[in-house]
Coordinates of C-alpha atoms and ligand atoms in Angstrom, one line a residue:
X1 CA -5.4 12.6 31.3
X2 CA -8.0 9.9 30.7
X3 CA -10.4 10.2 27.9
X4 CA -13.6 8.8 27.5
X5 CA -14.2 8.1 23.6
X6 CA -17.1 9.6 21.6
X7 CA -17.1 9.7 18.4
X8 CA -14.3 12.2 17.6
X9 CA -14.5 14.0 20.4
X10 CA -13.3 12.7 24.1
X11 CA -14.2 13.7 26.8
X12 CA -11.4 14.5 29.3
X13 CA -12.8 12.3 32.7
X14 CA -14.0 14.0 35.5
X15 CA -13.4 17.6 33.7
X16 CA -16.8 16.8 31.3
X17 CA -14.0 19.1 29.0
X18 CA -14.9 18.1 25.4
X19 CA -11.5 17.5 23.4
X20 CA -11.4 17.2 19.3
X21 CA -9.9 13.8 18.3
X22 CA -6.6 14.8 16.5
X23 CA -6.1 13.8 13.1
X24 CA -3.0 12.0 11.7
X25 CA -2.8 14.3 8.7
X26 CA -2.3 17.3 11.3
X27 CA -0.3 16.1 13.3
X28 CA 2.2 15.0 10.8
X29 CA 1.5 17.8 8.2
X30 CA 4.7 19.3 8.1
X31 CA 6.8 16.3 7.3
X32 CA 4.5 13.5 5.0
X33 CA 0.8 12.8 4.0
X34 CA -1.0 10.5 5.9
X35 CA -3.2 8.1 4.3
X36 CA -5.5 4.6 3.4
X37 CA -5.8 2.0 1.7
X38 CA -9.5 2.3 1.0
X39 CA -12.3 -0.2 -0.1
X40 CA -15.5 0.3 -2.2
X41 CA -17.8 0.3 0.8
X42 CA -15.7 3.8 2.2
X43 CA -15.5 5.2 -0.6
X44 CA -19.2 4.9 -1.9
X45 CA -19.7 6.0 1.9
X46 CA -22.1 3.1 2.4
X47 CA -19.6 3.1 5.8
X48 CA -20.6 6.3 6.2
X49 CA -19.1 6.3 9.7
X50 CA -15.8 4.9 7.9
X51 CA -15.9 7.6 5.8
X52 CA -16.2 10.4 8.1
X53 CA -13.2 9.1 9.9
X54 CA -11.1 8.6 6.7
X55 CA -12.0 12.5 5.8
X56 CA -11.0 13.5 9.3
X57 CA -7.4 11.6 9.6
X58 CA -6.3 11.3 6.0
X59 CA -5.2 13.5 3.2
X60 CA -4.0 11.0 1.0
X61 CA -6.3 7.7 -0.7
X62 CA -5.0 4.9 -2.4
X63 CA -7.6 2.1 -3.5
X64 CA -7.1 -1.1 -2.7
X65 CA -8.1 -3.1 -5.1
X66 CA -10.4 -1.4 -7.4
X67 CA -7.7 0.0 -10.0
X68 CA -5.9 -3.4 -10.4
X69 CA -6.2 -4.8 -13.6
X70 CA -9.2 -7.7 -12.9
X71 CA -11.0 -4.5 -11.9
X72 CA -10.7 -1.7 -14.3
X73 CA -9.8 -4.3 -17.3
X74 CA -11.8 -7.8 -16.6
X75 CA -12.3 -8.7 -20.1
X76 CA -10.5 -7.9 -23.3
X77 CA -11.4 -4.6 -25.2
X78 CA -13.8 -4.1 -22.0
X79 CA -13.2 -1.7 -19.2
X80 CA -15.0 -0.7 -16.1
X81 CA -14.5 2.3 -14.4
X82 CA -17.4 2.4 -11.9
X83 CA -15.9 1.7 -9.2
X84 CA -12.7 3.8 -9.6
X85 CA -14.7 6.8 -10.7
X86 CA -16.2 6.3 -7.0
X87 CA -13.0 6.2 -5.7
X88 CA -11.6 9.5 -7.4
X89 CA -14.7 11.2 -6.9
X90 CA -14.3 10.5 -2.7
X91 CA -10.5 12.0 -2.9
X92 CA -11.5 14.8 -5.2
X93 CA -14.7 15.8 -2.7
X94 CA -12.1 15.7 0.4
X95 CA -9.1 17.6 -0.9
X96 CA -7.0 14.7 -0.8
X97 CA -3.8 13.2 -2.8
X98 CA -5.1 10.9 -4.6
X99 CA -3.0 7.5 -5.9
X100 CA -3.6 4.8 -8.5
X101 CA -2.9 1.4 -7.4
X102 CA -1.0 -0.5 -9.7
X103 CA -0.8 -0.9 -13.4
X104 CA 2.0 -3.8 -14.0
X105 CA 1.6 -6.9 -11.1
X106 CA 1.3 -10.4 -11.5
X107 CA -1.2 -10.8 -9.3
X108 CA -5.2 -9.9 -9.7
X109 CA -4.7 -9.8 -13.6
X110 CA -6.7 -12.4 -15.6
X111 CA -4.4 -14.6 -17.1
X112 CA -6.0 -13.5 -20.8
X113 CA -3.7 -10.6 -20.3
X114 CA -1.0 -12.9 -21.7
X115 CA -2.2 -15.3 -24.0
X116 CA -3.5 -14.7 -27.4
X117 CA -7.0 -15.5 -29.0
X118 CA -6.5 -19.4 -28.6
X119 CA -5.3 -19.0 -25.2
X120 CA -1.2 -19.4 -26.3
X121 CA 1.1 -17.1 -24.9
X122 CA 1.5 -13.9 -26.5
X123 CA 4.2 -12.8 -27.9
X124 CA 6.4 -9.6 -26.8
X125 CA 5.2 -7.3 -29.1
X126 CA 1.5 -8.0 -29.1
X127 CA 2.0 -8.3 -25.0
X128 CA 3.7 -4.4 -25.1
X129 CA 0.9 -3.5 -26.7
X130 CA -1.2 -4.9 -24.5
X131 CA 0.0 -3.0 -21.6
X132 CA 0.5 0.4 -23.9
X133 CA -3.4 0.3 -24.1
X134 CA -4.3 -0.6 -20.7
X135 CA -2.2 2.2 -19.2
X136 CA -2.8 4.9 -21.8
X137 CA -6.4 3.8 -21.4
X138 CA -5.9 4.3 -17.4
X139 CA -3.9 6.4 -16.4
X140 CA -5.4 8.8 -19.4
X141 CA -8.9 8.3 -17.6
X142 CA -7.7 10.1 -14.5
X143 CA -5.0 12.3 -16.0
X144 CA -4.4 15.3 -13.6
X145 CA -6.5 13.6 -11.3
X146 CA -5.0 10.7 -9.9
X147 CA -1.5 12.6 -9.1
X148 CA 0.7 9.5 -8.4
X149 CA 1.1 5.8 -9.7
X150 CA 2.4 2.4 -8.4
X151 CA 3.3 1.7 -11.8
X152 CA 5.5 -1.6 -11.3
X153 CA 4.3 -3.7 -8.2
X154 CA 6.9 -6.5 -6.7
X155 CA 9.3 -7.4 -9.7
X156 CA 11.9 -8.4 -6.9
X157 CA 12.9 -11.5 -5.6
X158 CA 13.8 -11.9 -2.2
X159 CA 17.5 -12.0 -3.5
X160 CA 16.8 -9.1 -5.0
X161 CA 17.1 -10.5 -8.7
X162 CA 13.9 -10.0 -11.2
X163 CA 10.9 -12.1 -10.0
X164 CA 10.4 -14.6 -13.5
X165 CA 6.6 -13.2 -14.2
X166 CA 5.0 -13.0 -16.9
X167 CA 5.6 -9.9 -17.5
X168 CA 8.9 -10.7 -17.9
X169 CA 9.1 -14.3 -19.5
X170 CA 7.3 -12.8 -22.5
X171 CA 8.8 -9.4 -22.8
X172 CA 11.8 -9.2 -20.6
X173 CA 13.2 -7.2 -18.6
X174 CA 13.1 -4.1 -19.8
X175 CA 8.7 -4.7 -19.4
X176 CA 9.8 -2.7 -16.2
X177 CA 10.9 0.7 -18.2
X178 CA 8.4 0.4 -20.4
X179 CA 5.7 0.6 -18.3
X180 CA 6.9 3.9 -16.7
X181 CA 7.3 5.5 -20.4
X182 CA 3.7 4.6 -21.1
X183 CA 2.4 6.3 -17.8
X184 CA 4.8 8.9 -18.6
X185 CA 3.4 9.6 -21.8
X186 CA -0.3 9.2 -20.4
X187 CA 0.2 12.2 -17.8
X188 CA 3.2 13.4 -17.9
X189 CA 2.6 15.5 -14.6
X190 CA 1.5 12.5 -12.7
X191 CA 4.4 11.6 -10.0
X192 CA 5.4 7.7 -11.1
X193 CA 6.4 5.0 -8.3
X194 CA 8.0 1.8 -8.2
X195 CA 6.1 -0.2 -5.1
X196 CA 7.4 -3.8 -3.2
X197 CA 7.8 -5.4 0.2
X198 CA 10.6 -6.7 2.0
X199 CA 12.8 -4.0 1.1
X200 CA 14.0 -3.7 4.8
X201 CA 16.2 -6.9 4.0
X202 CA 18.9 -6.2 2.7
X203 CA 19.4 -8.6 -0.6
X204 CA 16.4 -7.3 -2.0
X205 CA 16.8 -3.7 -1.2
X206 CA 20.4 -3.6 -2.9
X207 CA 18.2 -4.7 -5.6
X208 CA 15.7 -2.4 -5.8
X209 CA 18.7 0.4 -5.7
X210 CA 20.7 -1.5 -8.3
X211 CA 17.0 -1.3 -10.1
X212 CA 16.4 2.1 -9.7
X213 CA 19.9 3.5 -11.0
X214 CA 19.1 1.5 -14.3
X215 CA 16.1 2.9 -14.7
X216 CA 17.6 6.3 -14.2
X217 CA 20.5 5.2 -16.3
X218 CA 17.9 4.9 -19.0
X219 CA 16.4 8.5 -17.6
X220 CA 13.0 7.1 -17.0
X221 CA 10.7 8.9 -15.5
X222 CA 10.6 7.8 -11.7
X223 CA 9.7 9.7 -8.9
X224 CA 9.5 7.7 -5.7
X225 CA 9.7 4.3 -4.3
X226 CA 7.2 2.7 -2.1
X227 CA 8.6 0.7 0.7
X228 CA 4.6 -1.3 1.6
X229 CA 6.1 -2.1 4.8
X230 CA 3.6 -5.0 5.9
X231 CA 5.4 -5.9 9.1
X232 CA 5.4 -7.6 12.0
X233 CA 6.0 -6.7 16.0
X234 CA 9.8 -8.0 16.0
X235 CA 10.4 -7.2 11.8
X236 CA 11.9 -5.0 10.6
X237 CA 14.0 -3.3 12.8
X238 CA 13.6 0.3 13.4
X239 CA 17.1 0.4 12.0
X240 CA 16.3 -1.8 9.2
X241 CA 13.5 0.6 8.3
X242 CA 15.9 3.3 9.1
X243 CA 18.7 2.4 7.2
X244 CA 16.6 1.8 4.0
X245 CA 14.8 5.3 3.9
X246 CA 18.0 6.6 3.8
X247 CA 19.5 4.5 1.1
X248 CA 16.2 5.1 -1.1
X249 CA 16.5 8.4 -0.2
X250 CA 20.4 8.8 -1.5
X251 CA 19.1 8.0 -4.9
X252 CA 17.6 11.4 -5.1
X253 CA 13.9 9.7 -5.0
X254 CA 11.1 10.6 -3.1
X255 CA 10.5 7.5 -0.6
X256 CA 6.6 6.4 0.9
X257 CA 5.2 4.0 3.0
X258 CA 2.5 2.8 1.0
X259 CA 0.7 0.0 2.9
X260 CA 1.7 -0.2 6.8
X261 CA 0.1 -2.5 8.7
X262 CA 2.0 -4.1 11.7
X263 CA 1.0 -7.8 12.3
X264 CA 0.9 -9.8 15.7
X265 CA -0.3 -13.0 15.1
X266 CA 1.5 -15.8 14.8
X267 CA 3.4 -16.6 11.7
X268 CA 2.1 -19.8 10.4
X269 CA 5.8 -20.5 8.9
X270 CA 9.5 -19.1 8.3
X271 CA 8.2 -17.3 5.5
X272 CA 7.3 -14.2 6.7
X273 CA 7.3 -11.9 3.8
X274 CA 3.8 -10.1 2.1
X275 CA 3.9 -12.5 -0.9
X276 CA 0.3 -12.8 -1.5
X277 CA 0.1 -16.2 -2.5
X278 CA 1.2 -17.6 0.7
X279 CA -1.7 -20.0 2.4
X280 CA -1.6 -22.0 5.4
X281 CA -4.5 -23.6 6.8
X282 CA -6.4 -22.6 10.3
X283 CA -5.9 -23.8 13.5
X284 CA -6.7 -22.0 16.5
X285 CA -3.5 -22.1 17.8
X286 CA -2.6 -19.4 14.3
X287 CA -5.7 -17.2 16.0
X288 CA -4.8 -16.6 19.4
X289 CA -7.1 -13.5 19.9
X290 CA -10.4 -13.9 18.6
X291 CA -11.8 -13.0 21.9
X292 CA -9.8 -10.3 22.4
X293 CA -6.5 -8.4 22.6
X294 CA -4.3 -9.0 25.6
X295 CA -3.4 -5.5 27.0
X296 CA 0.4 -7.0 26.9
X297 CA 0.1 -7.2 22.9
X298 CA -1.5 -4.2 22.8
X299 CA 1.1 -1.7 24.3
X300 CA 3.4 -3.6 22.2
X301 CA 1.6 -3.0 19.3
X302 CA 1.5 0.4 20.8
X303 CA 5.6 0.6 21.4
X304 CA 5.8 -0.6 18.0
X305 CA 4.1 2.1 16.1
X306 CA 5.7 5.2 18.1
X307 CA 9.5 3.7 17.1
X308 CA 8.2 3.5 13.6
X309 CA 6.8 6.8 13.4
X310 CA 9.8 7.9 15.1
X311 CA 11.7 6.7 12.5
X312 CA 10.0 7.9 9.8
X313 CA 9.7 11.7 11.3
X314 CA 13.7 11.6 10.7
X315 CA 13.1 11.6 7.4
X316 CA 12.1 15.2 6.5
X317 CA 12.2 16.0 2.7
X318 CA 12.7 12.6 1.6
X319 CA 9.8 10.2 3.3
X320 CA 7.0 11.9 1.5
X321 CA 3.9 9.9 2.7
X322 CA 3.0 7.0 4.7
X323 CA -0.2 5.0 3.9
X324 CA -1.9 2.1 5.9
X325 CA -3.2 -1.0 4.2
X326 CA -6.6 -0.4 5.6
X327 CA -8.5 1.9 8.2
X328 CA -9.9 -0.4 11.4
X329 CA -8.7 -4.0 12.0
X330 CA -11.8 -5.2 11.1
X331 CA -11.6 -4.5 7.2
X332 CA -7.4 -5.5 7.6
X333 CA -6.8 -8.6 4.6
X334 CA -4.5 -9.8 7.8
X335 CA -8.0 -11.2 8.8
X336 CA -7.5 -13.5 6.0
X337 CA -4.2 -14.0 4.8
X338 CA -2.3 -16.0 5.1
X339 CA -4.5 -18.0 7.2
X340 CA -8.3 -17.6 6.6
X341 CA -10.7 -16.6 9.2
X342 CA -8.6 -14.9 11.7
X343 CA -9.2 -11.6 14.2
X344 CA -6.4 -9.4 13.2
X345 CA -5.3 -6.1 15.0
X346 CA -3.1 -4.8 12.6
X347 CA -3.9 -0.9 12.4
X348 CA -4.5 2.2 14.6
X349 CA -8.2 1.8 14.6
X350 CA -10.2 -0.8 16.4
X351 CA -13.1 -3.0 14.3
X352 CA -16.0 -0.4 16.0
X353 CA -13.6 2.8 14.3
X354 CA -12.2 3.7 17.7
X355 CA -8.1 4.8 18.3
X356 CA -6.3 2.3 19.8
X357 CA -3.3 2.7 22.3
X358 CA -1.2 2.3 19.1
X359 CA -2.9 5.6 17.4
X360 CA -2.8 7.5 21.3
X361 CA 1.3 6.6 20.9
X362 CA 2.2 7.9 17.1
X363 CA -0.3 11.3 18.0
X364 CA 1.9 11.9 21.4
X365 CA 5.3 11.2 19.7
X366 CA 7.3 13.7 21.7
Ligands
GLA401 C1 0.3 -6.3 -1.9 C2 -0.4 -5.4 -2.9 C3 -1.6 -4.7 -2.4 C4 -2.5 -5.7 -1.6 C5 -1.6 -6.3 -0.6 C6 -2.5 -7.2 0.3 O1 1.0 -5.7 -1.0 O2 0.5 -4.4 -3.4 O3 -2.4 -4.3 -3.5 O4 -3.0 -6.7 -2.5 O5 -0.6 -7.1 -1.2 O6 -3.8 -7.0 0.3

């Protein structure tokens, strides 16, 4: 059948049969929550069109940068939950699951965080401290509210060994399960989540796992793992994705998808991996598609969506959510990392809020 777009309704063509645009959270809502990354002008609803299509597809939120520390914390002694507020308020009005996004990185946190008055490094205990007040502070804000945490964002190196932040240069490794006891003792209902990318390959995934069992080891309180799963047309495989799921899953975790996004530009180097402080400069050759997506890349993109989803419908029980790093292509930080300035397509939505092929594919999974 061919549909002629309106809003959310289509119009079947030559029937003039109105049809109701089907929403991702239905169509999946026996097997995960489907969600977005969401930014301040969707959840204000100053995008009031944005927000209307966020209430109709999602049932799960996940801010995407407002409740990082150089938000909610900017200065010391001195928070600032405006924006978040905003944020919980939006999820709260529309029913949905609402997640707090993330209280231990190493990026977006001012570097006071980790020095003392006279700008020397702080020492472990006065740094533990630190972090026990921000996350108390935080997480006791929102405290039956906000009903899951990325807690600890991308400790792990590509070889799957502790990335040297500072997190961990001043208070070592175990900054990792102290975080989770602090959110733990903050709300002790609220589900807890370690988060990181890359964990398709398998170096660092055996490190997340060998992770994970220490943490439970130590009987921490962890809930789930977040696999972001910013990837590309030819990476992972479907069986790379596959295989992980079930080897987070083994652990007796639940496992998400907490930032999809799938995307088809050229790589500007070897390093394809979400590390966020990648940069390469701009050449037109790194934005083939300003003007326009072929219809070749598109039914890729397309192709590429259905095998995910039909990976991640195998996992019943275990994958609990999947999230996208963003709602149209137009608002996608693919526009501008790692190369500045680029027209990125990386999501289900096109830049005027319309489905894309890729979103007609994952809704008629078979
Ligand atoms: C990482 C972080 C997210 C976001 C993305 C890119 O994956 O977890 O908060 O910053 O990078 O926007």
């Amino acid at each position: 059948m061919n549909l002629i777009r309106i809003g959310a309704l289509a119009l079947a063509a030559g029937t003039g049969l109105a049809v109701a645009q089907p929403a991702l959270k239905d169509v999946f809502q026996d097997r995960f929550l489907v969600g977005a990354a969401l930014n301040e002008a969707q959840f204000t609803e100053k995008d009031a069109a944005q927000a209307r299509l966020i209430a109709r597809q999602f049932n799960t939120i996940t801010p995407e940068n407002v409740l990082k520390w150089e938000g909610v914390h900017p200065r010391p002694g001195q928070y600032d939950f405006t924006a978040a507020d905003r944020y919980v308020a939006f999820g709260e009005k529309h029913g949905m699951f609402i997640v707090g996004h993330t209280l231990v990185w190493h990026n977006q946190t001012p570097a006071w965080v980790f020095q003392d008055d006279n700008g020397q490094p702080l020492g472990r205990e006065a740094l533990l401290a630190r972090l026990r007040d921000h996350i108390s502070t935080v997480v006791g804000r929102y405290r039956g509210r906000i009903k899951g945490w990325d807690v600890v964002n991308e400790a792990l190196k590509e070889d799957g060994s502790l990335r040297d932040s500072p997190w961990r240069k001043i208070i070592g490794d175990d900054y990792i399960q102290r975080a989770f006891e602090f959110a733990h003792a903050a709300d002790p209902a609220a589900e807890l989540y370690y988060n990181d990318f890359s964990l398709e390959n398998p170096p660092k995934r055996e490190g997340a796992v060998a992770l994970v069992r220490q943490l439970q080891a130590a009987r921490v309180s962890l809930t789930g793992i977040g696999t972001q799963q910013h990837v590309k047309l030819d990476w992972p495989s479907a069986q790379q994705v596959d295989d992980t799921l079930v080897a987070f899953g083994r652990l007796g975790l639940k496992v998400m998808v907490t930032e999809l996004d799938v995307d088809v530009l050229p790589a500007p180097s070897k390093d394809r991996s979400a590390e966020v402080s990648r940069r390469a400069t701009a050449t037109p050759a790194l934005n083939p598609y300003a003007d326009g997506l072929p219809e070749v890349v598109q039914q890729a993109l397309a192709r590429r969506y259905a095998d995910l989803f039909a990976v991640y419908r195998k996992h019943r029980g275990t994958l609990t959510r999947v999230t996208f790093w963003g709602v149209t292509d137009r608002d996608s930080w693919l526009n501008d990392w790692p190369v500045r300035g680029r027209t990125s397509y990386p999501l289900l939505f096109d830049r005027a809020g319309n489905p894309k092929p890729a979103f007609d594919a994952v809704v008629r999974l078979p």
